[in-house]
Amino acid sequence: RLGAKRDGTLVALQARLVVDCGAEPGGTASIVGTLLGGYYKVPHLFIQGFNVMTHLPPVGAYRAPGAPQATFAIEGAMDRLARLLGREPIDLRLQNASAEGDPMPSGRPWARIGLRQVLERAREHPLWQNRRPGEGIGVAVGGWTGGVESASACVRANTDGTFQVVVGAVDLTGTFTAMAQIAAEVLGVPVEHVRVVGADSDQAPYAGMSAGSKTIYTVGAAVRLAAEDARRQILAIAAKELEAREDDLEITDGQVRVRGVPSKGIGLDDITEKSMRFGAKYPPVFGRGSVAAPKQSPGFAAHLVAVAVDRETGEVRIEKQVVVQDVGFAINPAAVEGQIFGGAAQATGWALFEGLTYDGSGTLLSSTFTDYAVPRATAIAPLEAVMVEVPSVEGPFGAKGVGEPPVIAGAAAVANAVADATGVYIATLPLTPARVLAALSRSA
């Protein structure tokens, strides 16, 4: 339940959350409550959350656990409030959107967030600017607080002037490529000269799980520190060899040169060879980097969705989907775009197809792909990713985790688009043809 003044200012939110944990404790009520009451500035909150154990199979974390549910509830309510007040949905959201320093339901302040920025960019998009009433255009925004954990990394120079980055993380989503780019940028070498070795939790430095949209934010930050440490060691050796001050040196294209004197330089392979041979007068270049669990760096994404609804069959077809996401800083734009597209595709599944069905005894009836529907490639609409960069304070080069935010608001945007097309808001997912037809019949 939302309470607002006639001018659209939110004044109160009341919610009751019941999370089915299955046969083991550990539900997501705290996450749902945090996000449900955190996107917007609401001075009066009353949120009750219950993690309830049942005889169903235990639940586990899956891409932003709890966030799509919280977002589906609050974003549907915001759209209905906008319609009641005669307001533009994005304008109403911007009027109340939380910003850095605003309190979360826990009382802790939001860190630097790009909620307003993604909404503003979504409002400027042609899909939103050129919409017509009842056309079936929906919007929703959602965010993820971001995981945090301590992490370490090391960077080792090889005798040929290449480098090896050693981390304990796994290459779950192209993170090794991004880590190589981070190290290469710091060291002043082509990315092809950096090799990342990981996934050995016994021998490699601590990295924690590759989860929570935190790998680049935490392990990537440790890689940057390790590369900076290795760079300092390289410059110290080069300064002695070139008889120059370290502050006057720069590393470009695998060479350490004296600024302003291009002819005076030494190759990285020469430096590393001098430190890795019998009788070497310098220690091997071996950089270390560690970070304690940094502050959270939340990521937000707004979805714009265009749908067509067949009133005879109840079928909903997504015709266009735009995801505007704050990525902090896109170290590897192609990989980030892939994450955004993947999140949007998964959101399509949650919005229109996917659902677990149990009988009265707790037996799962949708245990195979015969009964559990997932979207085919033909069901995925043309996708567009728009990246907004609101740099994080502690991430490498301002980067944030990007894995979970793009999936969060998709289902809510689809439901809001269906409501725009039909005048009927459906509060249960997935929006199957039978469910849509029943809702249209009840409203007739």
CSV table of C-alpha atoms in Angstrom, one decimal:
chain,number,residue,atom,x,y,z
A,1,ARG,CA,0.0,0.0,0.0
A,2,LEU,CA,1.3,3.4,-1.0
A,3,GLY,CA,0.2,6.8,0.4
A,4,ALA,CA,0.9,10.0,-1.5
A,5,LYS,CA,-0.1,13.7,-1.5
A,6,ARG,CA,-2.1,15.0,-4.5
A,7,ASP,CA,1.1,16.4,-5.9
A,8,GLY,CA,2.6,12.9,-6.0
A,9,THR,CA,4.9,13.1,-3.0
A,10,LEU,CA,5.0,9.7,-1.3
A,11,VAL,CA,4.3,9.8,2.4
A,12,ALA,CA,3.8,6.2,3.5
A,13,LEU,CA,4.3,2.6,2.5
A,14,GLN,CA,2.9,-0.5,4.2
A,15,ALA,CA,3.8,-4.0,3.1
A,16,ARG,CA,3.6,-7.6,4.4
A,17,LEU,CA,6.1,-10.0,2.9
A,18,VAL,CA,5.8,-13.8,3.2
A,19,VAL,CA,8.7,-15.7,1.7
A,20,ASP,CA,8.5,-19.5,1.2
A,21,CYS,CA,11.9,-20.8,2.2
A,22,GLY,CA,11.1,-24.4,1.6
A,23,ALA,CA,12.5,-27.0,4.0
A,24,GLU,CA,15.5,-25.0,5.2
A,25,PRO,CA,15.8,-21.6,6.7
A,26,GLY,CA,17.3,-18.7,4.8
A,27,GLY,CA,14.8,-16.7,2.9
A,28,THR,CA,15.1,-13.3,1.3
A,29,ALA,CA,12.6,-11.2,3.3
A,30,SER,CA,15.3,-8.8,4.4
A,31,ILE,CA,16.4,-8.2,0.8
A,32,VAL,CA,12.8,-7.8,-0.4
A,33,GLY,CA,12.0,-5.3,2.4
A,34,THR,CA,15.2,-3.3,1.8
A,35,LEU,CA,14.5,-2.8,-1.9
A,36,LEU,CA,10.7,-2.5,-1.6
A,37,GLY,CA,11.1,0.5,0.7
A,38,GLY,CA,14.4,1.8,-0.6
A,39,TYR,CA,13.9,2.9,-4.2
A,40,TYR,CA,11.9,6.0,-3.2
A,41,LYS,CA,12.0,8.5,-0.4
A,42,VAL,CA,9.1,7.5,1.8
A,43,PRO,CA,9.1,9.1,5.3
A,44,HIS,CA,6.8,6.5,6.9
A,45,LEU,CA,7.5,2.8,6.4
A,46,PHE,CA,5.8,-0.2,7.9
A,47,ILE,CA,7.2,-3.4,6.4
A,48,GLN,CA,6.7,-6.9,7.9
A,49,GLY,CA,8.8,-9.7,6.5
A,50,PHE,CA,8.4,-13.4,7.2
A,51,ASN,CA,10.7,-16.2,6.1
A,52,VAL,CA,8.4,-19.3,6.3
A,53,MET,CA,9.7,-22.8,6.3
A,54,THR,CA,7.4,-25.3,4.4
A,55,HIS,CA,7.6,-28.9,3.1
A,56,LEU,CA,8.7,-27.7,-0.4
A,57,PRO,CA,12.3,-28.0,-1.6
A,58,PRO,CA,14.7,-25.5,-0.1
A,59,VAL,CA,15.3,-22.3,-2.0
A,60,GLY,CA,18.6,-21.0,-3.2
A,61,ALA,CA,20.1,-17.8,-4.5
A,62,TYR,CA,19.6,-17.1,-8.2
A,63,ARG,CA,20.5,-13.8,-10.0
A,64,ALA,CA,19.3,-11.0,-7.7
A,65,PRO,CA,17.4,-13.2,-5.2
A,66,GLY,CA,14.3,-11.3,-3.9
A,67,ALA,CA,14.9,-8.2,-6.0
A,68,PRO,CA,12.5,-9.0,-9.0
A,69,GLN,CA,9.8,-9.7,-6.5
A,70,ALA,CA,10.2,-6.5,-4.6
A,71,THR,CA,10.4,-4.5,-7.8
A,72,PHE,CA,7.4,-6.2,-9.3
A,73,ALA,CA,5.4,-5.0,-6.2
A,74,ILE,CA,6.6,-1.5,-5.9
A,75,GLU,CA,6.8,-0.6,-9.6
A,76,GLY,CA,3.3,-1.9,-10.2
A,77,ALA,CA,2.1,0.2,-7.3
A,78,MET,CA,3.9,3.3,-8.7
A,79,ASP,CA,2.3,2.9,-12.1
A,80,ARG,CA,-1.1,2.6,-10.6
A,81,LEU,CA,-0.5,5.6,-8.4
A,82,ALA,CA,0.6,7.6,-11.5
A,83,ARG,CA,-2.5,6.6,-13.3
A,84,LEU,CA,-4.7,7.6,-10.3
A,85,LEU,CA,-3.0,11.0,-10.1
A,86,GLY,CA,-2.9,11.6,-13.8
A,87,ARG,CA,0.9,11.8,-13.7
A,88,GLU,CA,3.6,10.7,-16.1
A,89,PRO,CA,5.0,7.4,-14.7
A,90,ILE,CA,8.7,8.4,-15.0
A,91,ASP,CA,8.1,11.9,-13.7
A,92,LEU,CA,6.4,10.5,-10.6
A,93,ARG,CA,9.3,8.2,-10.1
A,94,LEU,CA,11.9,11.0,-10.5
A,95,GLN,CA,9.9,13.2,-8.0
A,96,ASN,CA,10.4,10.6,-5.3
A,97,ALA,CA,13.6,8.7,-6.4
A,98,SER,CA,16.2,8.1,-3.7
A,99,ALA,CA,19.7,9.5,-4.1
A,100,GLU,CA,23.1,9.2,-2.4
A,101,GLY,CA,22.7,9.8,1.3
A,102,ASP,CA,19.0,9.2,1.5
A,103,PRO,CA,18.1,6.6,4.2
A,104,MET,CA,17.3,3.0,3.3
A,105,PRO,CA,14.7,1.1,5.3
A,106,SER,CA,17.4,0.0,7.7
A,107,GLY,CA,18.4,3.6,8.3
A,108,ARG,CA,21.8,3.3,6.6
A,109,PRO,CA,22.3,5.8,3.8
A,110,TRP,CA,22.4,4.9,0.2
A,111,ALA,CA,25.8,5.0,-1.3
A,112,ARG,CA,26.4,6.7,-4.7
A,113,ILE,CA,23.6,5.4,-6.9
A,114,GLY,CA,22.4,6.2,-10.5
A,115,LEU,CA,18.7,5.7,-10.0
A,116,ARG,CA,17.8,9.2,-11.1
A,117,GLN,CA,20.2,9.1,-14.0
A,118,VAL,CA,18.8,5.9,-15.5
A,119,LEU,CA,15.3,7.2,-15.2
A,120,GLU,CA,16.2,10.5,-16.9
A,121,ARG,CA,17.9,8.7,-19.7
A,122,ALA,CA,14.9,6.4,-20.1
A,123,ARG,CA,12.6,9.4,-20.3
A,124,GLU,CA,14.7,10.8,-23.2
A,125,HIS,CA,14.6,7.5,-25.2
A,126,PRO,CA,12.5,7.6,-28.4
A,127,LEU,CA,10.5,4.6,-27.3
A,128,TRP,CA,9.2,6.6,-24.4
A,129,GLN,CA,9.1,10.0,-26.1
A,130,ASN,CA,7.0,8.7,-29.1
A,131,ARG,CA,4.6,6.5,-27.2
A,132,ARG,CA,0.8,7.0,-27.5
A,133,PRO,CA,-1.8,6.3,-24.9
A,134,GLY,CA,-2.8,2.6,-24.7
A,135,GLU,CA,-0.1,1.6,-27.1
A,136,GLY,CA,1.4,-0.9,-24.6
A,137,ILE,CA,4.6,0.8,-23.4
A,138,GLY,CA,5.7,0.1,-19.8
A,139,VAL,CA,8.5,1.3,-17.6
A,140,ALA,CA,10.0,0.0,-14.4
A,141,VAL,CA,13.2,0.5,-12.5
A,142,GLY,CA,15.0,-1.7,-10.1
A,143,GLY,CA,18.3,-2.1,-8.3
A,144,TRP,CA,20.7,-4.3,-6.4
A,145,THR,CA,22.6,-3.2,-3.4
A,146,GLY,CA,25.8,-5.0,-4.5
A,147,GLY,CA,27.8,-7.7,-2.8
A,148,VAL,CA,30.9,-7.0,-0.9
A,149,GLU,CA,33.8,-9.2,0.3
A,150,SER,CA,37.5,-8.9,0.9
A,151,ALA,CA,39.8,-10.0,-1.9
A,152,SER,CA,43.5,-10.3,-2.9
A,153,ALA,CA,45.4,-10.6,-6.1
A,154,CYS,CA,48.9,-10.7,-7.3
A,155,VAL,CA,50.7,-9.7,-10.6
A,156,ARG,CA,53.9,-11.4,-11.6
A,157,ALA,CA,56.2,-10.2,-14.4
A,158,ASN,CA,57.6,-12.8,-16.8
A,159,THR,CA,61.1,-12.6,-18.4
A,160,ASP,CA,59.6,-11.7,-21.8
A,161,GLY,CA,57.9,-8.6,-20.5
A,162,THR,CA,54.5,-10.2,-20.2
A,163,PHE,CA,52.5,-10.5,-17.0
A,164,GLN,CA,50.5,-13.1,-15.1
A,165,VAL,CA,47.6,-12.1,-12.9
A,166,VAL,CA,46.7,-14.7,-10.2
A,167,VAL,CA,43.3,-14.6,-8.6
A,168,GLY,CA,41.1,-17.0,-6.7
A,169,ALA,CA,37.9,-16.1,-8.7
A,170,VAL,CA,36.4,-18.1,-11.5
A,171,ASP,CA,35.8,-16.7,-15.0
A,172,LEU,CA,32.0,-16.8,-14.6
A,173,THR,CA,31.0,-13.8,-16.9
A,174,GLY,CA,34.1,-12.7,-18.8
A,175,THR,CA,35.6,-11.3,-15.6
A,176,PHE,CA,39.1,-12.6,-16.5
A,177,THR,CA,39.1,-10.4,-19.7
A,178,ALA,CA,38.1,-7.4,-17.6
A,179,MET,CA,40.8,-8.2,-15.1
A,180,ALA,CA,43.4,-8.4,-17.9
A,181,GLN,CA,42.2,-5.0,-19.1
A,182,ILE,CA,42.6,-3.5,-15.7
A,183,ALA,CA,46.1,-4.8,-15.3
A,184,ALA,CA,47.1,-3.8,-18.8
A,185,GLU,CA,45.8,-0.3,-18.3
A,186,VAL,CA,47.8,0.2,-15.1
A,187,LEU,CA,51.0,-1.5,-16.5
A,188,GLY,CA,51.0,0.3,-19.8
A,189,VAL,CA,51.1,-2.9,-21.9
A,190,PRO,CA,48.7,-4.4,-24.5
A,191,VAL,CA,46.0,-6.6,-23.0
A,192,GLU,CA,47.4,-9.5,-25.0
A,193,HIS,CA,50.5,-9.3,-22.8
A,194,VAL,CA,48.5,-10.1,-19.6
A,195,ARG,CA,47.3,-13.6,-18.7
A,196,VAL,CA,44.9,-14.2,-15.9
A,197,VAL,CA,45.1,-17.5,-13.9
A,198,GLY,CA,42.3,-18.3,-11.4
A,199,ALA,CA,39.8,-20.7,-10.1
A,200,ASP,CA,42.3,-22.4,-7.7
A,201,SER,CA,41.1,-21.6,-4.2
A,202,ASP,CA,43.8,-23.7,-2.7
A,203,GLN,CA,46.8,-21.9,-4.2
A,204,ALA,CA,45.5,-18.5,-5.3
A,205,PRO,CA,44.8,-15.5,-3.2
A,206,TYR,CA,41.4,-15.2,-1.5
A,207,ALA,CA,38.6,-14.0,-3.7
A,208,GLY,CA,35.3,-15.3,-2.3
A,209,MET,CA,32.4,-16.5,-4.4
A,210,SER,CA,31.8,-15.3,-7.9
A,211,ALA,CA,28.3,-14.0,-6.9
A,212,GLY,CA,26.4,-11.0,-5.8
A,213,SER,CA,27.7,-8.8,-8.7
A,214,LYS,CA,30.9,-8.3,-6.8
A,215,THR,CA,33.7,-10.0,-8.6
A,216,ILE,CA,35.0,-7.1,-10.6
A,217,TYR,CA,34.1,-4.6,-7.9
A,218,THR,CA,36.2,-6.5,-5.3
A,219,VAL,CA,38.7,-8.8,-7.0
A,220,GLY,CA,39.1,-6.3,-9.8
A,221,ALA,CA,40.0,-3.6,-7.3
A,222,ALA,CA,42.6,-6.0,-5.8
A,223,VAL,CA,44.0,-6.6,-9.3
A,224,ARG,CA,44.4,-2.9,-9.9
A,225,LEU,CA,46.3,-2.5,-6.6
A,226,ALA,CA,48.5,-5.5,-7.4
A,227,ALA,CA,49.3,-4.0,-10.9
A,228,GLU,CA,50.1,-0.6,-9.3
A,229,ASP,CA,52.5,-2.4,-6.9
A,230,ALA,CA,54.2,-4.1,-9.8
A,231,ARG,CA,54.3,-0.9,-11.7
A,232,ARG,CA,56.1,0.8,-8.8
A,233,GLN,CA,58.7,-2.0,-8.7
A,234,ILE,CA,59.2,-1.7,-12.4
A,235,LEU,CA,59.7,2.1,-12.3
A,236,ALA,CA,62.2,1.7,-9.4
A,237,ILE,CA,64.3,-0.6,-11.4
A,238,ALA,CA,64.0,1.5,-14.5
A,239,ALA,CA,65.0,4.7,-12.6
A,240,LYS,CA,68.3,3.1,-11.6
A,241,GLU,CA,69.0,1.8,-15.1
A,242,LEU,CA,68.2,5.1,-16.8
A,243,GLU,CA,69.6,7.3,-14.1
A,244,ALA,CA,66.3,9.2,-13.8
A,245,ARG,CA,63.7,10.0,-11.2
A,246,GLU,CA,60.8,7.6,-11.0
A,247,ASP,CA,58.4,10.6,-11.3
A,248,ASP,CA,59.9,11.4,-14.7
A,249,LEU,CA,59.2,7.9,-16.1
A,250,GLU,CA,56.2,6.5,-18.0
A,251,ILE,CA,55.3,3.1,-19.4
A,252,THR,CA,53.9,2.9,-22.9
A,253,ASP,CA,53.9,0.1,-25.5
A,254,GLY,CA,56.0,-2.2,-23.3
A,255,GLN,CA,58.7,0.4,-22.8
A,256,VAL,CA,59.7,2.6,-19.8
A,257,ARG,CA,60.7,6.0,-21.1
A,258,VAL,CA,61.8,9.3,-19.7
A,259,ARG,CA,59.1,11.8,-20.5
A,260,GLY,CA,60.2,14.3,-23.1
A,261,VAL,CA,63.2,12.1,-24.1
A,262,PRO,CA,61.8,9.4,-26.3
A,263,SER,CA,65.2,8.0,-27.1
A,264,LYS,CA,66.0,7.3,-23.5
A,265,GLY,CA,64.2,4.1,-22.4
A,266,ILE,CA,64.3,0.5,-21.5
A,267,GLY,CA,62.0,-2.4,-22.5
A,268,LEU,CA,60.0,-4.2,-19.9
A,269,ASP,CA,61.5,-7.5,-21.0
A,270,ASP,CA,65.0,-6.1,-20.2
A,271,ILE,CA,63.8,-5.0,-16.8
A,272,THR,CA,62.2,-8.3,-15.9
A,273,GLU,CA,65.2,-10.3,-17.4
A,274,LYS,CA,67.6,-8.3,-15.2
A,275,SER,CA,65.5,-9.3,-12.1
A,276,MET,CA,65.0,-13.0,-13.0
A,277,ARG,CA,68.4,-14.5,-13.8
A,278,PHE,CA,71.4,-16.0,-12.0
A,279,GLY,CA,73.1,-13.2,-10.2
A,280,ALA,CA,70.3,-10.7,-10.7
A,281,LYS,CA,70.8,-7.4,-9.0
A,282,TYR,CA,67.1,-6.7,-8.7
A,283,PRO,CA,64.3,-8.7,-7.0
A,284,PRO,CA,61.7,-10.2,-9.2
A,285,VAL,CA,58.7,-8.0,-10.0
A,286,PHE,CA,55.8,-9.4,-8.0
A,287,GLY,CA,52.9,-7.1,-7.1
A,288,ARG,CA,50.4,-7.7,-4.4
A,289,GLY,CA,47.0,-6.1,-3.8
A,290,SER,CA,44.3,-6.6,-1.2
A,291,VAL,CA,41.0,-4.9,-0.3
A,292,ALA,CA,38.9,-5.2,2.8
A,293,ALA,CA,35.2,-5.6,2.1
A,294,PRO,CA,34.5,-2.2,0.5
A,295,LYS,CA,31.3,-0.2,0.9
A,296,GLN,CA,28.4,-1.4,-1.2
A,297,SER,CA,28.1,0.0,-4.7
A,298,PRO,CA,24.5,-0.4,-5.8
A,299,GLY,CA,23.5,-0.7,-9.4
A,300,PHE,CA,20.2,0.3,-11.0
A,301,ALA,CA,18.6,-0.4,-14.4
A,302,ALA,CA,15.4,1.0,-15.9
A,303,HIS,CA,13.4,-1.1,-18.5
A,304,LEU,CA,11.2,0.3,-21.3
A,305,VAL,CA,9.1,-2.4,-22.9
A,306,ALA,CA,6.7,-2.4,-25.8
A,307,VAL,CA,4.1,-5.2,-25.9
A,308,ALA,CA,1.3,-6.4,-28.1
A,309,VAL,CA,-1.6,-8.2,-26.4
A,310,ASP,CA,-3.9,-10.5,-28.4
A,311,ARG,CA,-7.3,-10.0,-26.7
A,312,GLU,CA,-8.7,-13.2,-28.3
A,313,THR,CA,-6.0,-15.6,-27.1
A,314,GLY,CA,-4.4,-13.7,-24.2
A,315,GLU,CA,-1.0,-14.0,-25.7
A,316,VAL,CA,1.5,-11.2,-24.8
A,317,ARG,CA,4.3,-10.6,-27.3
A,318,ILE,CA,7.2,-8.3,-26.4
A,319,GLU,CA,8.1,-6.2,-29.4
A,320,LYS,CA,10.9,-4.0,-28.1
A,321,GLN,CA,12.9,-3.8,-24.9
A,322,VAL,CA,15.3,-1.1,-23.8
A,323,VAL,CA,17.5,-1.5,-20.7
A,324,VAL,CA,19.1,1.7,-19.3
A,325,GLN,CA,21.7,0.6,-16.7
A,326,ASP,CA,24.2,2.4,-14.5
A,327,VAL,CA,27.4,0.4,-14.9
A,328,GLY,CA,29.7,2.8,-13.0
A,329,PHE,CA,32.4,2.4,-15.7
A,330,ALA,CA,32.3,-0.1,-18.5
A,331,ILE,CA,35.7,-1.7,-18.5
A,332,ASN,CA,34.6,-4.0,-21.3
A,333,PRO,CA,31.5,-2.5,-23.0
A,334,ALA,CA,30.9,-5.6,-25.1
A,335,ALA,CA,30.8,-7.9,-22.0
A,336,VAL,CA,28.6,-5.5,-20.1
A,337,GLU,CA,26.2,-5.3,-23.0
A,338,GLY,CA,26.1,-9.1,-23.0
A,339,GLN,CA,25.2,-9.1,-19.3
A,340,ILE,CA,22.4,-6.6,-20.0
A,341,PHE,CA,21.0,-8.6,-22.9
A,342,GLY,CA,21.2,-11.8,-20.8
A,343,GLY,CA,19.3,-10.2,-17.9
A,344,ALA,CA,16.6,-8.8,-20.2
A,345,ALA,CA,16.1,-12.3,-21.8
A,346,GLN,CA,15.8,-13.9,-18.4
A,347,ALA,CA,13.3,-11.3,-17.3
A,348,THR,CA,11.2,-12.2,-20.4
A,349,GLY,CA,11.1,-15.7,-19.1
A,350,TRP,CA,10.0,-14.7,-15.6
A,351,ALA,CA,7.4,-12.3,-17.1
A,352,LEU,CA,5.7,-14.6,-19.6
A,353,PHE,CA,6.7,-18.2,-19.2
A,354,GLU,CA,8.5,-19.5,-16.1
A,355,GLY,CA,6.8,-20.8,-13.0
A,356,LEU,CA,7.3,-23.7,-10.5
A,357,THR,CA,4.1,-25.7,-10.0
A,358,TYR,CA,3.6,-28.1,-7.0
A,359,ASP,CA,0.7,-30.4,-6.1
A,360,GLY,CA,-0.8,-30.6,-2.7
A,361,SER,CA,1.9,-32.9,-1.4
A,362,GLY,CA,4.7,-30.7,-2.4
A,363,THR,CA,5.7,-32.7,-5.5
A,364,LEU,CA,7.2,-30.5,-8.3
A,365,LEU,CA,5.0,-30.8,-11.4
A,366,SER,CA,7.1,-28.7,-13.6
A,367,SER,CA,10.4,-30.6,-13.3
A,368,THR,CA,11.3,-30.8,-17.0
A,369,PHE,CA,11.3,-28.5,-19.9
A,370,THR,CA,8.2,-30.3,-21.1
A,371,ASP,CA,6.3,-28.6,-18.2
A,372,TYR,CA,8.6,-25.7,-17.3
A,373,ALA,CA,8.5,-23.2,-20.1
A,374,VAL,CA,11.4,-21.0,-21.0
A,375,PRO,CA,11.5,-18.4,-23.8
A,376,ARG,CA,12.9,-19.5,-27.1
A,377,ALA,CA,15.1,-17.2,-29.1
A,378,THR,CA,12.0,-16.2,-31.2
A,379,ALA,CA,10.3,-14.9,-28.0
A,380,ILE,CA,13.1,-12.5,-27.2
A,381,ALA,CA,12.4,-9.0,-28.5
A,382,PRO,CA,14.9,-6.8,-30.2
A,383,LEU,CA,17.1,-5.5,-27.3
A,384,GLU,CA,18.9,-2.3,-26.8
A,385,ALA,CA,21.3,-1.5,-24.0
A,386,VAL,CA,22.0,2.0,-22.9
A,387,MET,CA,24.9,2.4,-20.5
A,388,VAL,CA,25.0,5.2,-17.9
A,389,GLU,CA,28.2,5.7,-16.0
A,390,VAL,CA,27.9,7.0,-12.4
A,391,PRO,CA,31.3,6.0,-11.1
A,392,SER,CA,31.6,4.0,-7.8
A,393,VAL,CA,33.9,5.3,-5.2
A,394,GLU,CA,35.9,2.1,-4.6
A,395,GLY,CA,35.5,0.0,-7.8
A,396,PRO,CA,38.4,-0.2,-10.3
A,397,PHE,CA,38.2,2.9,-12.5
A,398,GLY,CA,34.7,3.5,-11.0
A,399,ALA,CA,33.3,0.1,-12.2
A,400,LYS,CA,30.3,-1.5,-10.5
A,401,GLY,CA,28.9,-5.0,-10.6
A,402,VAL,CA,26.6,-5.4,-13.6
A,403,GLY,CA,25.3,-9.0,-13.4
A,404,GLU,CA,22.2,-8.7,-11.4
A,405,PRO,CA,20.6,-5.2,-12.1
A,406,PRO,CA,19.5,-5.9,-15.7
A,407,VAL,CA,17.2,-8.8,-14.7
A,408,ILE,CA,15.4,-7.1,-11.8
A,409,ALA,CA,12.8,-4.7,-13.4
A,410,GLY,CA,12.0,-6.6,-16.6
A,411,ALA,CA,9.0,-8.5,-15.4
A,412,ALA,CA,7.5,-5.4,-13.7
A,413,ALA,CA,8.0,-3.4,-17.0
A,414,VAL,CA,6.2,-6.1,-19.0
A,415,ALA,CA,3.3,-6.1,-16.5
A,416,ASN,CA,3.0,-2.3,-16.7
A,417,ALA,CA,3.1,-2.4,-20.5
A,418,VAL,CA,0.3,-5.0,-20.5
A,419,ALA,CA,-1.7,-2.7,-18.2
A,420,ASP,CA,-1.1,0.2,-20.5
A,421,ALA,CA,-2.3,-1.8,-23.5
A,422,THR,CA,-5.4,-3.3,-21.8
A,423,GLY,CA,-6.2,-1.1,-18.8
A,424,VAL,CA,-5.9,-4.2,-16.6
A,425,TYR,CA,-3.0,-4.7,-14.1
A,426,ILE,CA,-2.2,-8.3,-13.4
A,427,ALA,CA,-0.4,-8.9,-10.1
A,428,THR,CA,0.6,-12.5,-10.6
A,429,LEU,CA,3.5,-13.9,-12.8
A,430,PRO,CA,4.0,-15.3,-15.3
A,431,LEU,CA,1.5,-13.5,-17.6
A,432,THR,CA,0.4,-16.7,-19.4
A,433,PRO,CA,-2.4,-16.5,-22.0
A,434,ALA,CA,-4.8,-18.2,-19.6
A,435,ARG,CA,-4.0,-15.7,-16.9
A,436,VAL,CA,-4.3,-12.7,-19.2
A,437,LEU,CA,-7.6,-13.9,-20.7
A,438,ALA,CA,-9.1,-14.4,-17.2
A,439,ALA,CA,-8.0,-10.9,-16.1
A,440,LEU,CA,-9.5,-9.4,-19.3
A,441,SER,CA,-12.8,-11.3,-18.7
A,442,ARG,CA,-13.1,-10.1,-15.1
A,443,SER,CA,-12.6,-6.5,-16.2
A,444,ALA,CA,-15.2,-6.7,-19.0
